[in-house]
Amino acid sequence: FAPLSTIFEFGDKMSDYNGMVSKCVESRKSVRQFLPDKEVPEELLRSLLQKAARAPSGGNTQPWHVHVVAGNERKKISELVDKEFENGNFGEKPEFHIYPKPEEQPKFMERRRKLGYTMYNLLGISREDQFGRMQQMKENFNFFGAPVGIFITIDRVCDKNGWGH
């Protein structure tokens, strides 16, 4: 086999690229609270989405559709979902399982629970505080206060594995 640096023509810059990728991966974090009054310039969003559009997909199908909401549209979506929550409607039945069934893969459920307990603990919300937990869960649908929301969808014809292949 030829070295990757030869195949991709990185030459002497291979270590630079490796360092950049490593730095990105190591600095990755999940944000659960944003500054709601801080606007995101449209040109920045367009630039990021143009770069993301170059992401690889199996067979180069790139089956995704990107829907960006901001301003009043974002607010309307959050208000609509909040109203549904208040009426006891927690969503439609999913078309497929996102996570493995707990009885089939208990180690995954253990990881999810551990993360959940840790996150809620950091927020000062105890396991017994069902109201507090529900309020925090609703923040998902308020985009955690972010001024922009992005939905990524795929056509149903791509089936469940459309994201990964």
PDB file of C-alpha atoms in Angstrom:
ATOM      1  CA  PHE A   1       0.000   0.000   0.000  1.00  0.00           C
ATOM      2  CA  ALA A   2       1.109   3.544  -0.682  1.00  0.00           C
ATOM      3  CA  PRO A   3       1.375   5.872   2.311  1.00  0.00           C
ATOM      4  CA  LEU A   4      -1.673   8.092   2.822  1.00  0.00           C
ATOM      5  CA  SER A   5       0.485  11.178   2.389  1.00  0.00           C
ATOM      6  CA  THR A   6       1.276   9.999  -1.152  1.00  0.00           C
ATOM      7  CA  ILE A   7      -2.315   9.138  -2.002  1.00  0.00           C
ATOM      8  CA  PHE A   8      -3.713  12.449  -0.767  1.00  0.00           C
ATOM      9  CA  GLU A   9      -0.652  14.514  -1.723  1.00  0.00           C
ATOM     10  CA  PHE A  10      -0.275  16.085   1.723  1.00  0.00           C
ATOM     11  CA  GLY A  11       3.478  15.810   1.509  1.00  0.00           C
ATOM     12  CA  ASP A  12       5.259  17.487   4.412  1.00  0.00           C
ATOM     13  CA  LYS A  13       2.026  19.102   5.600  1.00  0.00           C
ATOM     14  CA  MET A  14       0.586  15.760   6.785  1.00  0.00           C
ATOM     15  CA  SER A  15       1.498  16.475  10.406  1.00  0.00           C
ATOM     16  CA  ASP A  16      -0.147  19.907  10.135  1.00  0.00           C
ATOM     17  CA  TYR A  17      -3.405  18.362   8.922  1.00  0.00           C
ATOM     18  CA  ASN A  18      -3.202  15.659  11.577  1.00  0.00           C
ATOM     19  CA  GLY A  19      -2.727  18.337  14.226  1.00  0.00           C
ATOM     20  CA  MET A  20      -5.668  20.374  12.943  1.00  0.00           C
ATOM     21  CA  VAL A  21      -8.009  17.382  12.922  1.00  0.00           C
ATOM     22  CA  SER A  22      -6.829  16.281  16.367  1.00  0.00           C
ATOM     23  CA  LYS A  23      -7.345  19.774  17.755  1.00  0.00           C
ATOM     24  CA  CYS A  24     -10.888  19.912  16.344  1.00  0.00           C
ATOM     25  CA  VAL A  25     -11.804  16.514  17.750  1.00  0.00           C
ATOM     26  CA  GLU A  26     -10.248  17.208  21.152  1.00  0.00           C
ATOM     27  CA  SER A  27     -11.889  20.624  21.528  1.00  0.00           C
ATOM     28  CA  ARG A  28     -15.375  19.429  20.553  1.00  0.00           C
ATOM     29  CA  LYS A  29     -18.079  20.072  23.130  1.00  0.00           C
ATOM     30  CA  SER A  30     -21.838  20.071  23.506  1.00  0.00           C
ATOM     31  CA  VAL A  31     -23.354  23.450  24.296  1.00  0.00           C
ATOM     32  CA  ARG A  32     -26.594  23.550  26.255  1.00  0.00           C
ATOM     33  CA  GLN A  33     -26.995  27.306  26.650  1.00  0.00           C
ATOM     34  CA  PHE A  34     -26.531  30.092  24.136  1.00  0.00           C
ATOM     35  CA  LEU A  35     -26.728  33.861  24.160  1.00  0.00           C
ATOM     36  CA  PRO A  36     -30.210  34.410  22.685  1.00  0.00           C
ATOM     37  CA  ASP A  37     -29.682  38.073  21.781  1.00  0.00           C
ATOM     38  CA  LYS A  38     -26.495  37.434  19.829  1.00  0.00           C
ATOM     39  CA  GLU A  39     -27.232  37.272  16.120  1.00  0.00           C
ATOM     40  CA  VAL A  40     -25.409  34.972  13.748  1.00  0.00           C
ATOM     41  CA  PRO A  41     -24.514  36.744  10.502  1.00  0.00           C
ATOM     42  CA  GLU A  42     -26.192  35.154   7.488  1.00  0.00           C
ATOM     43  CA  GLU A  43     -22.917  35.104   5.553  1.00  0.00           C
ATOM     44  CA  LEU A  44     -21.302  33.057   8.353  1.00  0.00           C
ATOM     45  CA  LEU A  45     -24.175  30.552   8.229  1.00  0.00           C
ATOM     46  CA  ARG A  46     -23.927  30.294   4.458  1.00  0.00           C
ATOM     47  CA  SER A  47     -20.170  29.790   4.637  1.00  0.00           C
ATOM     48  CA  LEU A  48     -20.486  27.027   7.249  1.00  0.00           C
ATOM     49  CA  LEU A  49     -23.257  25.280   5.325  1.00  0.00           C
ATOM     50  CA  GLN A  50     -21.281  25.434   2.077  1.00  0.00           C
ATOM     51  CA  LYS A  51     -18.374  23.713   3.829  1.00  0.00           C
ATOM     52  CA  ALA A  52     -20.692  21.154   5.439  1.00  0.00           C
ATOM     53  CA  ALA A  53     -22.193  20.370   2.032  1.00  0.00           C
ATOM     54  CA  ARG A  54     -18.850  18.835   1.113  1.00  0.00           C
ATOM     55  CA  ALA A  55     -19.228  16.148   3.793  1.00  0.00           C
ATOM     56  CA  PRO A  56     -18.868  12.658   2.364  1.00  0.00           C
ATOM     57  CA  SER A  57     -21.738  10.245   2.020  1.00  0.00           C
ATOM     58  CA  GLY A  58     -21.909   6.657   0.859  1.00  0.00           C
ATOM     59  CA  GLY A  59     -22.129   6.451  -2.892  1.00  0.00           C
ATOM     60  CA  ASN A  60     -21.928  10.267  -2.957  1.00  0.00           C
ATOM     61  CA  THR A  61     -25.719  10.412  -2.544  1.00  0.00           C
ATOM     62  CA  GLN A  62     -25.612  13.320  -0.081  1.00  0.00           C
ATOM     63  CA  PRO A  63     -29.259  12.666   0.795  1.00  0.00           C
ATOM     64  CA  TRP A  64     -29.712  15.450   3.320  1.00  0.00           C
ATOM     65  CA  HIS A  65     -31.781  18.599   3.199  1.00  0.00           C
ATOM     66  CA  VAL A  66     -30.870  21.497   5.469  1.00  0.00           C
ATOM     67  CA  HIS A  67     -33.570  23.752   6.920  1.00  0.00           C
ATOM     68  CA  VAL A  68     -32.419  26.865   8.792  1.00  0.00           C
ATOM     69  CA  VAL A  69     -34.754  28.837  11.057  1.00  0.00           C
ATOM     70  CA  ALA A  70     -34.038  32.122  12.782  1.00  0.00           C
ATOM     71  CA  GLY A  71     -35.908  35.118  14.125  1.00  0.00           C
ATOM     72  CA  ASN A  72     -39.692  34.867  14.182  1.00  0.00           C
ATOM     73  CA  GLU A  73     -39.766  31.483  12.413  1.00  0.00           C
ATOM     74  CA  ARG A  74     -37.508  29.939  15.047  1.00  0.00           C
ATOM     75  CA  LYS A  75     -39.618  31.526  17.781  1.00  0.00           C
ATOM     76  CA  LYS A  76     -42.863  30.198  16.227  1.00  0.00           C
ATOM     77  CA  ILE A  77     -41.496  26.653  16.134  1.00  0.00           C
ATOM     78  CA  SER A  78     -40.398  26.838  19.773  1.00  0.00           C
ATOM     79  CA  GLU A  79     -43.761  28.243  20.851  1.00  0.00           C
ATOM     80  CA  LEU A  80     -45.665  25.593  18.898  1.00  0.00           C
ATOM     81  CA  VAL A  81     -43.689  22.743  20.462  1.00  0.00           C
ATOM     82  CA  ASP A  82     -43.978  24.322  23.921  1.00  0.00           C
ATOM     83  CA  LYS A  83     -47.757  24.487  23.528  1.00  0.00           C
ATOM     84  CA  GLU A  84     -47.871  20.820  22.488  1.00  0.00           C
ATOM     85  CA  PHE A  85     -45.764  19.904  25.520  1.00  0.00           C
ATOM     86  CA  GLU A  86     -48.095  21.825  27.822  1.00  0.00           C
ATOM     87  CA  ASN A  87     -51.024  19.889  26.339  1.00  0.00           C
ATOM     88  CA  GLY A  88     -49.320  16.590  27.128  1.00  0.00           C
ATOM     89  CA  ASN A  89     -48.316  15.840  23.529  1.00  0.00           C
ATOM     90  CA  PHE A  90     -44.707  14.692  23.621  1.00  0.00           C
ATOM     91  CA  GLY A  91     -44.454  13.929  19.915  1.00  0.00           C
ATOM     92  CA  GLU A  92     -45.353  11.301  17.424  1.00  0.00           C
ATOM     93  CA  LYS A  93     -44.272   7.723  17.710  1.00  0.00           C
ATOM     94  CA  PRO A  94     -40.807   7.491  16.134  1.00  0.00           C
ATOM     95  CA  GLU A  95     -40.525   5.705  12.808  1.00  0.00           C
ATOM     96  CA  PHE A  96     -37.445   3.848  14.032  1.00  0.00           C
ATOM     97  CA  HIS A  97     -35.310   3.514  17.135  1.00  0.00           C
ATOM     98  CA  ILE A  98     -32.534   6.061  17.419  1.00  0.00           C
ATOM     99  CA  TYR A  99     -30.882   4.201  20.271  1.00  0.00           C
ATOM    100  CA  PRO A 100     -30.553   0.454  20.791  1.00  0.00           C
ATOM    101  CA  LYS A 101     -33.300  -1.037  22.949  1.00  0.00           C
ATOM    102  CA  PRO A 102     -32.090  -1.046  26.583  1.00  0.00           C
ATOM    103  CA  GLU A 103     -32.771  -4.756  27.029  1.00  0.00           C
ATOM    104  CA  GLU A 104     -30.667  -5.559  23.958  1.00  0.00           C
ATOM    105  CA  GLN A 105     -27.679  -3.346  24.727  1.00  0.00           C
ATOM    106  CA  PRO A 106     -27.656  -2.357  28.412  1.00  0.00           C
ATOM    107  CA  LYS A 107     -24.154  -0.845  28.177  1.00  0.00           C
ATOM    108  CA  PHE A 108     -25.439   1.907  25.860  1.00  0.00           C
ATOM    109  CA  MET A 109     -28.291   2.703  28.229  1.00  0.00           C
ATOM    110  CA  GLU A 110     -25.842   2.839  31.131  1.00  0.00           C
ATOM    111  CA  ARG A 111     -23.744   5.412  29.249  1.00  0.00           C
ATOM    112  CA  ARG A 112     -26.803   7.517  28.360  1.00  0.00           C
ATOM    113  CA  ARG A 113     -28.070   7.450  31.940  1.00  0.00           C
ATOM    114  CA  LYS A 114     -24.670   8.334  33.365  1.00  0.00           C
ATOM    115  CA  LEU A 115     -24.401  11.303  31.010  1.00  0.00           C
ATOM    116  CA  GLY A 116     -27.968  12.384  31.795  1.00  0.00           C
ATOM    117  CA  TYR A 117     -27.431  12.187  35.558  1.00  0.00           C
ATOM    118  CA  THR A 118     -24.189  14.137  35.232  1.00  0.00           C
ATOM    119  CA  MET A 119     -25.729  16.865  33.056  1.00  0.00           C
ATOM    120  CA  TYR A 120     -28.778  17.326  35.252  1.00  0.00           C
ATOM    121  CA  ASN A 121     -26.605  17.295  38.370  1.00  0.00           C
ATOM    122  CA  LEU A 122     -24.451  20.088  36.910  1.00  0.00           C
ATOM    123  CA  LEU A 123     -27.659  22.062  36.350  1.00  0.00           C
ATOM    124  CA  GLY A 124     -28.731  21.481  39.948  1.00  0.00           C
ATOM    125  CA  ILE A 125     -31.684  19.300  38.913  1.00  0.00           C
ATOM    126  CA  SER A 126     -32.111  16.161  40.982  1.00  0.00           C
ATOM    127  CA  ARG A 127     -33.403  12.883  39.623  1.00  0.00           C
ATOM    128  CA  GLU A 128     -36.538  13.303  41.756  1.00  0.00           C
ATOM    129  CA  ASP A 129     -37.298  16.789  40.346  1.00  0.00           C
ATOM    130  CA  GLN A 130     -39.555  15.730  37.487  1.00  0.00           C
ATOM    131  CA  PHE A 131     -40.786  19.263  36.821  1.00  0.00           C
ATOM    132  CA  GLY A 132     -37.227  20.616  36.624  1.00  0.00           C
ATOM    133  CA  ARG A 133     -36.185  17.768  34.351  1.00  0.00           C
ATOM    134  CA  MET A 134     -39.155  18.409  32.044  1.00  0.00           C
ATOM    135  CA  GLN A 135     -38.386  22.139  31.928  1.00  0.00           C
ATOM    136  CA  GLN A 136     -34.791  21.402  30.980  1.00  0.00           C
ATOM    137  CA  MET A 137     -35.863  18.858  28.374  1.00  0.00           C
ATOM    138  CA  LYS A 138     -38.084  21.522  26.798  1.00  0.00           C
ATOM    139  CA  GLU A 139     -34.946  23.591  26.204  1.00  0.00           C
ATOM    140  CA  ASN A 140     -34.119  21.152  23.392  1.00  0.00           C
ATOM    141  CA  PHE A 141     -37.101  22.586  21.530  1.00  0.00           C
ATOM    142  CA  ASN A 142     -36.082  26.128  22.354  1.00  0.00           C
ATOM    143  CA  PHE A 143     -32.757  25.367  20.665  1.00  0.00           C
ATOM    144  CA  PHE A 144     -31.110  25.952  24.072  1.00  0.00           C
ATOM    145  CA  GLY A 145     -31.566  29.658  23.430  1.00  0.00           C
ATOM    146  CA  ALA A 146     -29.544  29.643  20.215  1.00  0.00           C
ATOM    147  CA  PRO A 147     -30.640  32.352  17.777  1.00  0.00           C
ATOM    148  CA  VAL A 148     -30.566  29.897  14.852  1.00  0.00           C
ATOM    149  CA  GLY A 149     -31.937  26.371  14.565  1.00  0.00           C
ATOM    150  CA  ILE A 150     -30.912  23.885  11.916  1.00  0.00           C
ATOM    151  CA  PHE A 151     -32.922  20.811  10.945  1.00  0.00           C
ATOM    152  CA  ILE A 152     -31.304  18.173   8.788  1.00  0.00           C
ATOM    153  CA  THR A 153     -33.614  15.704   7.094  1.00  0.00           C
ATOM    154  CA  ILE A 154     -33.327  12.950   4.517  1.00  0.00           C
ATOM    155  CA  ASP A 155     -35.857  11.586   2.078  1.00  0.00           C
ATOM    156  CA  ARG A 156     -37.788   8.544   3.305  1.00  0.00           C
ATOM    157  CA  VAL A 157     -36.588   6.566   0.283  1.00  0.00           C
ATOM    158  CA  CYS A 158     -33.114   6.565   1.868  1.00  0.00           C
ATOM    159  CA  ASP A 159     -34.424   4.420   4.723  1.00  0.00           C
ATOM    160  CA  LYS A 160     -32.845   4.246   8.182  1.00  0.00           C
ATOM    161  CA  ASN A 161     -29.277   3.919   6.984  1.00  0.00           C
ATOM    162  CA  GLY A 162     -29.468   6.932   4.684  1.00  0.00           C
ATOM    163  CA  TRP A 163     -27.336   9.009   7.050  1.00  0.00           C
ATOM    164  CA  GLY A 164     -24.531   6.534   7.350  1.00  0.00           C
ATOM    165  CA  HIS A 165     -24.196   5.222   3.865  1.00  0.00           C
TER     166      HIS A 165
END
